[in-house]
Coordinates of N, CA and C in Angstrom, one line a residue:
X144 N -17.7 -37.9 -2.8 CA -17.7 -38.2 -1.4 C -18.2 -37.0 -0.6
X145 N -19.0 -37.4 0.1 CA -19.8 -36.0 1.3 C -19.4 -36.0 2.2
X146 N -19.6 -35.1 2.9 CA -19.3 -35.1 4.6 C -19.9 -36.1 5.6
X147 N -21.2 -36.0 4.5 CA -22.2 -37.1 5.8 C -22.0 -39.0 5.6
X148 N -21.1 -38.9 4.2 CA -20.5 -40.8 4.4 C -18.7 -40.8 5.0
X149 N -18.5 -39.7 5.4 CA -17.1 -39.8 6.0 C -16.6 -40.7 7.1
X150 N -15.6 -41.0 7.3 CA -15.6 -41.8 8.9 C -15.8 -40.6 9.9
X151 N -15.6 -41.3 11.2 CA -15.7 -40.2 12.0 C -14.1 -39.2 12.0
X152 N -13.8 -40.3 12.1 CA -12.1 -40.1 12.3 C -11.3 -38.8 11.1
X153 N -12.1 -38.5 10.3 CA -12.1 -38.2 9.1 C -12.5 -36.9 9.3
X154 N -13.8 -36.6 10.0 CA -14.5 -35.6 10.2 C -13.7 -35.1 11.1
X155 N -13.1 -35.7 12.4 CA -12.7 -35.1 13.3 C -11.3 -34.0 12.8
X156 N -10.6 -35.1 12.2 CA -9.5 -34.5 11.4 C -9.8 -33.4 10.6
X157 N -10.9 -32.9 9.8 CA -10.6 -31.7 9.1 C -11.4 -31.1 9.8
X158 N -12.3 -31.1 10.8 CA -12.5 -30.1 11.7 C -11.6 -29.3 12.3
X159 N -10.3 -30.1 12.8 CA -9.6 -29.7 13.8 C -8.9 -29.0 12.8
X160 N -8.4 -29.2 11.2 CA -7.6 -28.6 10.6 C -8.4 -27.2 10.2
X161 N -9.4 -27.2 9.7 CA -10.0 -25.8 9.5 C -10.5 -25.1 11.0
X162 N -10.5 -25.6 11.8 CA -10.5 -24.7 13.3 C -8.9 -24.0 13.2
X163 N -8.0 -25.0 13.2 CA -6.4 -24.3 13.4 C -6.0 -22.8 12.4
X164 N -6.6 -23.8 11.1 CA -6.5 -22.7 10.0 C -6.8 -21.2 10.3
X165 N -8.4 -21.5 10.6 CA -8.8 -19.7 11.0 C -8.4 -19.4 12.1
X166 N -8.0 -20.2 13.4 CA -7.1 -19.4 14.3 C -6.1 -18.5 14.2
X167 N -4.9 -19.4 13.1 CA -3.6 -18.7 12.6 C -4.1 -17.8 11.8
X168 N -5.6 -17.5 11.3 CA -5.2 -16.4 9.9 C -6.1 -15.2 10.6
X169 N -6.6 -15.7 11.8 CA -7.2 -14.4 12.8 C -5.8 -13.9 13.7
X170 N -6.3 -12.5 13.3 CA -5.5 -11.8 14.4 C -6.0 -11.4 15.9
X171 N -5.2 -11.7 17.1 CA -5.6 -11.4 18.0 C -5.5 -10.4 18.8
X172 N -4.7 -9.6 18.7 CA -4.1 -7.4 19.0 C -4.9 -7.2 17.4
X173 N -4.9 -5.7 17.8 CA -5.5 -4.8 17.2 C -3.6 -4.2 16.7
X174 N -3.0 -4.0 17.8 CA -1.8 -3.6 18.1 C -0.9 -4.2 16.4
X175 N 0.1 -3.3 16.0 CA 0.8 -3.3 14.5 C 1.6 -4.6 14.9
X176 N 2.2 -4.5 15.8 CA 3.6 -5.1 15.8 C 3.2 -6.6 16.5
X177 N 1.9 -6.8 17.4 CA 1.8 -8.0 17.9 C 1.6 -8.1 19.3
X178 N 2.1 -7.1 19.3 CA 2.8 -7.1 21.0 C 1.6 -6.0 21.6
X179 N 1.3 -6.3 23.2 CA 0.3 -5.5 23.8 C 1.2 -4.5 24.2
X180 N 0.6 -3.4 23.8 CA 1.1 -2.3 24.5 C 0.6 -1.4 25.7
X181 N 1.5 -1.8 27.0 CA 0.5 -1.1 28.1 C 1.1 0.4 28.1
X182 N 0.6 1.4 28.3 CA 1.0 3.1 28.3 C 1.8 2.8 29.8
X183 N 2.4 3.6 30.2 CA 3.3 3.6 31.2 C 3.4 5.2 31.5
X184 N 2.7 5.5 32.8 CA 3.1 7.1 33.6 C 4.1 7.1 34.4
X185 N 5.1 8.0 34.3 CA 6.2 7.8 35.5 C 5.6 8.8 36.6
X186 N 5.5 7.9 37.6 CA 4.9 8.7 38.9 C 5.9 9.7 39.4
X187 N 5.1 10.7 40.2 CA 5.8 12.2 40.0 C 6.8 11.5 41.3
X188 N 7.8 12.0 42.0 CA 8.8 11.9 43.2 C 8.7 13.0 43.9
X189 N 8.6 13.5 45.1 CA 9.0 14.4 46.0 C 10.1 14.6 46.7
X190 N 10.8 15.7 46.8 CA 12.2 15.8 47.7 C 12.0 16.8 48.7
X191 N 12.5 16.4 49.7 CA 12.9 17.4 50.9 C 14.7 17.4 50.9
X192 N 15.0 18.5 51.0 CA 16.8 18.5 51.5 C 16.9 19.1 52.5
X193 N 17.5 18.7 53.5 CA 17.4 19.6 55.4 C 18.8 20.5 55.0
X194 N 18.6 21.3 55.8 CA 20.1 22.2 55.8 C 21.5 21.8 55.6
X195 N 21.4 20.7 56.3 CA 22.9 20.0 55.8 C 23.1 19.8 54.4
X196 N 22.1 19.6 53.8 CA 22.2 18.9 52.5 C 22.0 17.6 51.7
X197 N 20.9 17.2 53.2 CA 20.4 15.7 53.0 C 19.5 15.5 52.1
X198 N 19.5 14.7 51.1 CA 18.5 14.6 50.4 C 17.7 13.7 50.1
X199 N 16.5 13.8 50.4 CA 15.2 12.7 50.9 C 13.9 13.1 49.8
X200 N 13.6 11.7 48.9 CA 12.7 11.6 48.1 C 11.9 10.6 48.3
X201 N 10.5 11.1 48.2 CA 9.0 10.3 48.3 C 8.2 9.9 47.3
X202 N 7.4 9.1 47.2 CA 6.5 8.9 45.6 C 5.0 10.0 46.3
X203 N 5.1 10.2 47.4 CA 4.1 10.9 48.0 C 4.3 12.1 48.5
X204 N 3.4 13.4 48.1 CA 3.4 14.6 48.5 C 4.0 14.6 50.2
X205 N 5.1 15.3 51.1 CA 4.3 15.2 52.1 C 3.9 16.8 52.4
X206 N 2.6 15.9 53.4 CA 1.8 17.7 53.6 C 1.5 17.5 55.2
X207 N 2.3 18.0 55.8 CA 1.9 18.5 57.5 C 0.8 19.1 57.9
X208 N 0.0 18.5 58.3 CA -1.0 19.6 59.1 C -1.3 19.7 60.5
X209 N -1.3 21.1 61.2 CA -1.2 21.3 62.6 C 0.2 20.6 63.4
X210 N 1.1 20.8 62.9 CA 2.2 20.7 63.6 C 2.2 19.1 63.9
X211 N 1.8 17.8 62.8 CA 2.5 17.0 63.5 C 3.3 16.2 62.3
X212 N 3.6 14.7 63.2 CA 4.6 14.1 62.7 C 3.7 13.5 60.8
X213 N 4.4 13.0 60.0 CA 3.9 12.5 59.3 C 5.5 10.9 58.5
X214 N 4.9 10.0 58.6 CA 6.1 8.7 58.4 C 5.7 8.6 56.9
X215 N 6.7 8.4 55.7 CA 6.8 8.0 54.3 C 8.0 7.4 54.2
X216 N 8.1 6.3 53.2 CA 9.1 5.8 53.0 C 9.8 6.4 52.1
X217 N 11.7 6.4 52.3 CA 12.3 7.1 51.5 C 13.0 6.5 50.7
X218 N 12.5 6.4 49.4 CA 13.4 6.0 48.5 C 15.1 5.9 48.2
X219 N 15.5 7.1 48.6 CA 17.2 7.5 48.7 C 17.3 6.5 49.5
X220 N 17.0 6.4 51.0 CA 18.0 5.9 52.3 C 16.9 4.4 52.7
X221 N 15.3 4.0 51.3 CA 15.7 2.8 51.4 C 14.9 2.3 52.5
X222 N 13.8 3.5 53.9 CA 13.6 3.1 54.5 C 12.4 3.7 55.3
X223 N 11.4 3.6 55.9 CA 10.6 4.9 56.6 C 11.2 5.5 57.4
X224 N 10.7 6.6 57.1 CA 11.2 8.3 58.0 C 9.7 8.8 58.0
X225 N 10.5 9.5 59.7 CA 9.2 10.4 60.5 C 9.8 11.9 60.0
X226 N 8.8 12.8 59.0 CA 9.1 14.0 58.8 C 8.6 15.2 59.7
X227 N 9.0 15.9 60.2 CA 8.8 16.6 61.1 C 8.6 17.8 60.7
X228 N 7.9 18.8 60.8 CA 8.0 20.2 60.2 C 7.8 21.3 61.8
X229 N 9.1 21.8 61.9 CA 9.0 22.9 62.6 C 8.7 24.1 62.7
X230 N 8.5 25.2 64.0 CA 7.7 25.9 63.7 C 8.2 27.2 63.0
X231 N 9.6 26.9 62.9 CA 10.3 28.1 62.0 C 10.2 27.2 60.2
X232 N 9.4 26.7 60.1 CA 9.2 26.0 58.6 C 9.9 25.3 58.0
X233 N 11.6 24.5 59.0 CA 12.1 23.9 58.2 C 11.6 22.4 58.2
X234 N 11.9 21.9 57.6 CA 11.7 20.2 57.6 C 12.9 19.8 58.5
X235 N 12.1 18.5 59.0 CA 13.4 17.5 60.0 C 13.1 16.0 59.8
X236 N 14.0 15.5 59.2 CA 13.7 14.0 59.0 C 14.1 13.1 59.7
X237 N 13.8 12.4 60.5 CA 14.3 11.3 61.1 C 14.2 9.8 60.6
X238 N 15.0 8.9 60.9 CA 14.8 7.6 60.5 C 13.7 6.9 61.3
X239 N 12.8 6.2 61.0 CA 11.9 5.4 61.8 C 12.6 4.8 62.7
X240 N 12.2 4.2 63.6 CA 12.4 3.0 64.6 C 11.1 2.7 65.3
X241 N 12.2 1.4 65.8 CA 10.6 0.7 66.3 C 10.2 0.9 68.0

């Protein structure tokens, strides 16, 4: 029996079984275990602490230039803050508002 007196129905059926076959016996990762592995950097955090002993952390540097205000959201308290740098160099953090 050949392929070319087969029914159709016949043909279609072991197509579809040798398509399935080498799907499952191809691997799709390169990866051992299966699983994609994405690399993960833990982003750096920044803190300011004011004299009291408040302590306020940023995912962003902050960097004052020419004496003014600069707004970051603060991770700790959850919310934006206007940081303030005075001119005796301490930091002053305020809560935003609108």
């Amino acid at each position: 029996m050949s392929y070319i007196n087969m029914k159709e129905e016949w043909k279609l059926f072991w197509g579809w079984l040798i398509f399935v076959i080498i799907l499952l016996s191809s691997e799709c990762t390169s990866s051992p275990s299966g699983a994609i592995v994405i690399p993960y950097e833990e982003k750096p955090i920044y803190s300011i602490t004011e004299p009291l002993g408040t302590i306020h952390r940023y995912r962003t540097k902050p960097i004052i230039i020419d004496d003014k205000r600069l707004e970051l959201y603060c991770i700790v308290h959850k919310c934006p803050e206007i940081i303030i740098k005075l001119q005796t160099g301490e930091w002053r953090v305020r809560k935003w508002k609108r």
